[in-house]
Short mmCIF file of C-alpha atoms in Angstrom, two decimals:
data_model
loop_
_atom_site.label_atom_id
_atom_site.label_comp_id
_atom_site.label_asym_id
_atom_site.label_seq_id
_atom_site.Cartn_x
_atom_site.Cartn_y
_atom_site.Cartn_z
CA MET Y 1 -159.61 79.78 -72.67
CA ALA Y 2 -162.93 80.13 -70.78
CA ASN Y 3 -166.14 79.29 -72.62
CA LYS Y 4 -167.93 82.59 -73.27
CA THR Y 5 -171.26 81.08 -74.32
CA PRO Y 6 -173.96 83.43 -72.97
CA ILE Y 7 -176.82 82.26 -70.76
CA ILE Y 8 -180.06 82.69 -72.71
CA VAL Y 9 -183.36 82.68 -70.79
CA ILE Y 10 -186.96 82.91 -72.06
CA ASP Y 11 -189.03 85.73 -70.53
CA ARG Y 12 -192.37 84.08 -69.77
CA GLU Y 13 -194.35 87.30 -69.99
CA THR Y 14 -193.09 88.23 -73.47
CA GLY Y 15 -192.02 84.84 -74.82
CA GLU Y 16 -188.78 86.45 -75.97
CA PRO Y 17 -185.23 85.22 -75.20
CA PHE Y 18 -182.76 87.48 -73.42
CA GLU Y 19 -179.15 87.22 -72.28
CA GLU Y 20 -178.77 86.95 -68.53
CA THR Y 21 -176.58 89.49 -66.74
CA VAL Y 22 -174.32 87.49 -64.41
CA LEU Y 23 -173.04 89.36 -61.37
CA GLY Y 24 -169.33 88.53 -61.03
CA GLU Y 25 -169.35 86.53 -64.29
CA LYS Y 26 -165.61 86.79 -64.97
CA TRP Y 27 -164.78 85.37 -61.54
CA ILE Y 28 -167.23 82.47 -61.93
CA ARG Y 29 -165.80 81.59 -65.35
CA TRP Y 30 -162.26 81.82 -64.03
CA ALA Y 31 -163.01 79.65 -60.98
CA TYR Y 32 -164.75 76.87 -62.93
CA GLN Y 33 -163.32 77.04 -66.45
CA ASP Y 34 -159.65 77.88 -65.92
CA SER Y 35 -157.52 74.87 -64.96
CA ARG Y 36 -155.14 77.13 -63.05
CA SER Y 37 -157.88 77.95 -60.53
CA ARG Y 38 -158.54 74.39 -59.26
CA PHE Y 39 -156.76 74.88 -55.93
CA LEU Y 40 -158.63 78.13 -55.29
CA GLU Y 41 -161.91 76.44 -56.27
CA ARG Y 42 -161.40 73.93 -53.46
CA ILE Y 43 -160.73 76.71 -50.95
CA LEU Y 44 -163.62 78.90 -52.00
CA PHE Y 45 -166.41 76.42 -52.66
CA ARG Y 46 -165.70 73.27 -50.65
CA SER Y 47 -165.27 75.07 -47.33
CA PRO Y 48 -167.96 77.23 -45.70
CA CYS Y 49 -165.42 79.59 -44.11
CA ILE Y 50 -165.09 82.03 -47.01
CA SER Y 51 -168.84 82.18 -47.60
CA GLU Y 52 -169.41 82.78 -43.89
CA LEU Y 53 -166.99 85.72 -43.99
CA VAL Y 54 -168.70 87.09 -47.12
CA GLY Y 55 -172.07 86.71 -45.39
CA LYS Y 56 -170.87 88.61 -42.31
CA TRP Y 57 -169.70 91.49 -44.49
CA TYR Y 58 -173.06 91.64 -46.28
CA ASP Y 59 -174.80 91.68 -42.89
CA SER Y 60 -172.74 94.70 -41.82
CA SER Y 61 -173.51 98.37 -42.39
CA PHE Y 62 -170.34 98.64 -44.51
CA SER Y 63 -172.13 96.77 -47.31
CA LYS Y 64 -174.96 99.30 -47.62
CA GLY Y 65 -173.08 101.29 -50.26
CA LYS Y 66 -173.36 98.37 -52.70
CA ILE Y 67 -177.18 98.52 -52.88
CA ASP Y 68 -177.60 101.33 -55.42
CA ALA Y 69 -174.94 99.92 -57.75
CA VAL Y 70 -176.59 96.46 -57.84
CA ILE Y 71 -180.06 97.93 -58.37
CA GLU Y 72 -178.74 99.84 -61.37
CA GLU Y 73 -176.61 97.01 -62.83
CA LEU Y 74 -179.39 94.41 -62.58
CA SER Y 75 -182.33 96.76 -63.36
CA ILE Y 76 -184.23 95.83 -60.18
CA ASP Y 77 -187.74 97.30 -59.86
CA VAL Y 78 -187.70 99.39 -56.68
CA ASP Y 79 -191.44 100.09 -56.97
CA GLU Y 80 -192.11 96.52 -55.78
CA PHE Y 81 -190.25 96.98 -52.49
CA ALA Y 82 -192.37 96.92 -49.32
CA GLN Y 83 -189.91 99.39 -47.75
CA PRO Y 84 -187.95 102.23 -49.43
CA LYS Y 85 -184.41 101.23 -50.39
CA GLU Y 86 -183.01 103.94 -48.12
CA SER Y 87 -184.36 102.03 -45.09
CA TYR Y 88 -182.08 98.99 -45.58
CA ARG Y 89 -179.18 99.04 -43.12
CA SER Y 90 -177.10 96.41 -44.93
CA PHE Y 91 -176.92 94.69 -48.29
CA ASN Y 92 -178.49 91.54 -46.84
CA GLU Y 93 -181.47 93.53 -45.57
CA PHE Y 94 -181.95 94.70 -49.15
CA PHE Y 95 -181.29 91.23 -50.56
CA THR Y 96 -183.89 89.56 -48.31
CA ARG Y 97 -186.41 92.37 -48.88
CA GLN Y 98 -190.14 91.81 -48.74
CA LEU Y 99 -192.43 92.97 -51.53
CA LYS Y 100 -195.70 94.88 -51.50
CA PRO Y 101 -198.68 92.57 -50.82
CA ASP Y 102 -200.02 92.91 -54.37
CA ALA Y 103 -196.66 92.49 -56.15
CA ARG Y 104 -197.11 88.73 -56.76
CA PRO Y 105 -200.77 87.82 -57.48
CA PHE Y 106 -201.74 84.13 -57.70
CA SER Y 107 -204.69 81.86 -58.43
CA THR Y 108 -206.53 80.36 -55.46
CA ASN Y 109 -207.48 77.26 -57.48
CA PRO Y 110 -206.37 74.46 -55.09
CA GLU Y 111 -205.40 72.13 -57.96
CA LEU Y 112 -203.03 74.68 -59.51
CA LEU Y 113 -199.49 74.65 -58.09
CA VAL Y 114 -197.55 77.90 -58.39
CA SER Y 115 -193.88 78.78 -58.70
CA PRO Y 116 -192.32 78.88 -55.22
CA ALA Y 117 -189.91 81.69 -56.11
CA ASP Y 118 -188.86 84.27 -58.63
CA GLY Y 119 -186.29 82.61 -60.86
CA ARG Y 120 -185.30 80.72 -63.96
CA VAL Y 121 -187.25 77.47 -64.24
CA LEU Y 122 -186.36 74.11 -65.77
CA VAL Y 123 -188.84 71.23 -65.50
CA PHE Y 124 -188.45 67.48 -65.96
CA PRO Y 125 -191.93 65.91 -66.43
CA THR Y 126 -190.57 62.37 -65.96
CA LEU Y 127 -187.25 61.52 -64.36
CA ASP Y 128 -185.09 58.79 -65.88
CA GLU Y 129 -185.48 56.58 -62.80
CA ASP Y 130 -183.57 58.90 -60.44
CA THR Y 131 -181.60 61.16 -62.79
CA PHE Y 132 -182.07 64.56 -64.45
CA ALA Y 133 -179.76 66.66 -66.63
CA PRO Y 134 -180.13 70.47 -66.35
CA VAL Y 135 -177.08 70.95 -68.60
CA LYS Y 136 -176.09 68.83 -71.59
CA GLY Y 137 -173.93 65.86 -70.69
CA HIS Y 138 -174.05 66.31 -66.91
CA PRO Y 139 -176.73 64.14 -65.26
CA PHE Y 140 -177.45 64.46 -61.55
CA GLY Y 141 -179.15 61.97 -59.24
CA ILE Y 142 -181.86 62.41 -56.62
CA ARG Y 143 -180.50 59.51 -54.52
CA LYS Y 144 -177.46 61.57 -53.58
CA MET Y 145 -179.46 64.78 -53.35
CA LEU Y 146 -182.20 63.35 -51.13
CA PRO Y 147 -180.82 60.47 -49.06
CA GLY Y 148 -183.39 58.15 -47.55
CA HIS Y 149 -186.38 59.40 -49.55
CA ALA Y 150 -185.39 59.12 -53.21
CA ASP Y 151 -187.28 55.87 -53.92
CA ARG Y 152 -190.70 57.46 -53.55
CA PHE Y 153 -189.78 60.13 -56.12
CA ALA Y 154 -188.07 57.83 -58.67
CA ASN Y 155 -189.65 58.25 -62.13
CA GLY Y 156 -191.49 61.26 -60.75
CA ALA Y 157 -191.27 64.92 -61.81
CA LEU Y 158 -188.81 67.64 -60.85
CA ALA Y 159 -188.65 71.43 -61.16
CA ILE Y 160 -185.57 73.61 -60.64
CA VAL Y 161 -186.03 77.31 -59.85
CA ARG Y 162 -182.65 79.10 -60.03
CA LEU Y 163 -182.56 82.45 -58.28
CA CYS Y 164 -180.12 85.19 -59.32
CA PRO Y 165 -178.99 88.26 -57.35
CA ALA Y 166 -181.58 90.36 -59.24
CA ASP Y 167 -184.47 88.25 -57.91
CA TYR Y 168 -186.73 88.51 -54.91
CA HIS Y 169 -185.11 86.00 -52.53
CA ARG Y 170 -188.01 84.88 -50.36
CA TYR Y 171 -189.68 81.61 -51.31
CA HIS Y 172 -193.23 80.37 -50.77
CA PHE Y 173 -195.27 77.17 -50.63
CA PRO Y 174 -196.63 76.19 -54.09
CA CYS Y 175 -199.84 74.73 -52.64
CA ALA Y 176 -201.54 73.88 -49.36
CA GLY Y 177 -200.52 70.89 -47.25
CA ASN Y 178 -199.03 69.55 -44.03
CA ILE Y 179 -195.29 69.44 -43.30
CA THR Y 180 -194.23 65.96 -42.20
CA GLU Y 181 -190.43 66.27 -42.11
CA TYR Y 182 -187.71 68.91 -42.25
CA ARG Y 183 -183.94 68.36 -42.39
CA SER Y 184 -180.76 70.34 -43.13
CA ILE Y 185 -177.72 68.73 -44.78
CA ALA Y 186 -174.22 70.25 -44.55
CA GLY Y 187 -172.16 70.54 -47.71
CA ALA Y 188 -170.10 72.58 -50.14
CA LEU Y 189 -171.13 75.96 -51.53
CA HIS Y 190 -170.57 75.76 -55.28
CA SER Y 191 -172.14 78.35 -57.54
CA VAL Y 192 -175.50 77.23 -58.97
CA ASN Y 193 -174.98 79.24 -62.16
CA PRO Y 194 -175.04 77.20 -65.41
CA ILE Y 195 -171.43 78.29 -65.96
CA ALA Y 196 -170.54 76.18 -62.92
CA LEU Y 197 -172.97 73.33 -63.68
CA VAL Y 198 -171.48 72.67 -67.10
CA SER Y 199 -168.05 72.34 -65.47
CA GLY Y 200 -169.10 69.31 -63.46
CA PRO Y 201 -169.59 69.92 -59.69
CA ASP Y 202 -172.66 68.14 -58.29
CA VAL Y 203 -174.31 71.19 -56.75
CA PHE Y 204 -177.47 69.20 -56.00
CA GLY Y 205 -175.73 66.33 -54.19
CA ASP Y 206 -172.70 68.10 -52.70
CA ASN Y 207 -173.95 71.56 -51.72
CA LYS Y 208 -175.42 72.59 -48.41
CA ARG Y 209 -179.17 72.06 -48.60
CA SER Y 210 -182.42 71.70 -46.67
CA TYR Y 211 -185.50 69.69 -47.54
CA THR Y 212 -189.12 69.66 -46.40
CA LEU Y 213 -191.64 66.88 -47.10
CA ILE Y 214 -195.19 68.14 -47.53
CA ASP Y 215 -198.34 66.04 -47.76
CA THR Y 216 -200.42 68.16 -50.14
CA ASP Y 217 -204.18 68.25 -50.56
CA HIS Y 218 -204.16 67.41 -54.29
CA ALA Y 219 -200.64 66.53 -55.51
CA GLY Y 220 -199.49 63.75 -53.19
CA THR Y 221 -196.29 64.21 -51.22
CA LEU Y 222 -193.82 66.76 -52.55
CA CYS Y 223 -190.28 67.55 -51.50
CA PHE Y 224 -189.32 71.22 -51.29
CA MET Y 225 -185.54 71.61 -51.25
CA GLU Y 226 -183.34 74.69 -50.89
CA ILE Y 227 -179.80 74.53 -52.29
CA GLY Y 228 -177.16 76.84 -50.83
CA ALA Y 229 -174.45 78.41 -52.97
CA PHE Y 230 -171.28 80.47 -52.75
CA GLY Y 231 -171.77 83.67 -50.77
CA VAL Y 232 -175.06 82.52 -49.23
CA GLY Y 233 -174.88 83.63 -45.60
CA GLY Y 234 -177.74 81.30 -44.76
CA ILE Y 235 -180.82 79.36 -45.79
CA VAL Y 236 -183.44 80.67 -43.38
CA ASN Y 237 -186.60 78.56 -43.17
CA THR Y 238 -189.30 80.27 -41.14
CA ARG Y 239 -191.93 77.51 -41.53
CA CYS Y 240 -190.75 73.99 -40.70
CA ALA Y 241 -193.84 72.32 -39.25
CA GLY Y 242 -197.64 72.31 -39.30
CA HIS Y 243 -200.25 73.16 -41.91
CA VAL Y 244 -199.43 75.66 -44.65
CA GLU Y 245 -201.48 77.47 -47.27
CA LYS Y 246 -200.55 78.23 -50.87
CA MET Y 247 -198.16 81.20 -51.07
CA ASP Y 248 -197.43 81.27 -47.33
CA GLU Y 249 -193.81 82.37 -46.94
CA LYS Y 250 -191.52 79.38 -46.32
CA GLY Y 251 -188.22 81.21 -45.86
CA TYR Y 252 -185.50 83.20 -47.58
CA PHE Y 253 -181.92 83.07 -48.86
CA LYS Y 254 -179.27 85.53 -47.78
CA PHE Y 255 -176.81 86.85 -50.35
CA GLY Y 256 -175.73 84.61 -53.21
CA GLY Y 257 -177.22 82.77 -56.14
CA SER Y 258 -179.51 80.06 -54.82
CA THR Y 259 -181.88 77.35 -56.04
CA VAL Y 260 -185.19 75.76 -55.07
CA VAL Y 261 -185.92 72.20 -56.23
CA LEU Y 262 -189.39 70.65 -56.14
CA LEU Y 263 -189.75 66.87 -56.38
CA PHE Y 264 -193.08 65.16 -57.09
CA GLU Y 265 -194.14 61.52 -56.93
CA PRO Y 266 -194.96 59.82 -60.27
CA ASN Y 267 -198.20 60.77 -62.02
CA ARG Y 268 -199.23 63.45 -59.53
CA ILE Y 269 -198.72 66.72 -61.46
CA ARG Y 270 -198.59 68.06 -65.02
CA PHE Y 271 -196.23 70.99 -65.66
CA CYS Y 272 -197.42 74.00 -67.68
CA GLU Y 273 -196.81 73.43 -71.38
CA ASP Y 274 -194.65 76.52 -71.95
CA LEU Y 275 -192.24 75.37 -69.24
CA VAL Y 276 -192.10 71.88 -70.75
CA THR Y 277 -191.49 73.21 -74.26
CA ASN Y 278 -188.69 75.57 -73.21
CA SER Y 279 -187.08 72.98 -70.95
CA ARG Y 280 -187.09 70.41 -73.73
CA THR Y 281 -184.76 72.71 -75.70
CA GLY Y 282 -182.57 73.34 -72.64
CA ARG Y 283 -183.86 76.87 -72.09
CA GLU Y 284 -184.79 78.19 -68.66
CA THR Y 285 -187.96 80.29 -68.32
CA LEU Y 286 -188.01 83.43 -66.20
CA VAL Y 287 -190.99 83.02 -63.86
CA LYS Y 288 -192.26 84.98 -60.87
CA VAL Y 289 -193.44 83.50 -57.59
CA GLY Y 290 -197.17 82.81 -57.71
CA GLN Y 291 -197.31 82.24 -61.46
CA PRO Y 292 -198.63 78.82 -62.61
CA LEU Y 293 -196.14 75.95 -62.42
CA ALA Y 294 -198.20 72.75 -62.66
CA THR Y 295 -201.66 71.23 -62.28
CA ALA Y 296 -202.43 68.36 -59.95
CA ILE Y 297 -203.54 65.18 -61.72
CA VAL Y 298 -206.87 64.12 -60.32
CA PRO Y 299 -207.04 60.30 -59.99
CA GLY Y 300 -209.10 58.81 -62.82
CA SER Y 301 -208.80 61.89 -65.04
#
């Protein structure tokens, strides 16, 4: 019998908990919680072929009819859209939509780092050497997730921003800095939903992902990583080199639940207290891109 425990998230703006609506929930629970589905799980999530086919369909005009149904089911605010919903020629055009310029305000304080995306945030103020545990009993390691660079982030801080189909799927730089390295890593395409995480796949170390190292002006070197997931037609990074400013667009995810991970060196940032408090109890916080995430620690302060 599948575990029906709901996913409870804290709305940052109200401070109130709510139950997350999971698009395709019964299929996710069946794939990861039903022992009879193990063979199908390997076909669907460990090979990119199915996700590539799904992505092609969502890029086609045949998928346009799904837009209104998803907007209604997930209560998406159409008033934020930069373009009217009728202008989208495919579901992926809708999914990767841009927002009006004033839809995501942010502070220009250079020492304040902001959320890189709309999503559900978990923070880990101090890693246990190289491990973190977003779900009870299932630790993950940054050495597998970030080969070749994990040592500099050991005992550092980590933030996970989990995007759902209801969210704005473009992501932005949390602060100013200079990009020093960019790399893509091939991998599986497991769901990043907590339903899947609690069942054991290492989505952070096994999934398709990209990472960018950024020398920031106030918070040392940070690693900005995008994690692919089932149904994601692509991780599209539009800024991979040069100097960037806070809230410059970095890229976008095509269809599918996706995740951004930020890694910080030890003693370089201090996460916002509400995020720390909620994360300590295992609760994600619903945050919008541009809202405060952390403050840089000024040496000697």
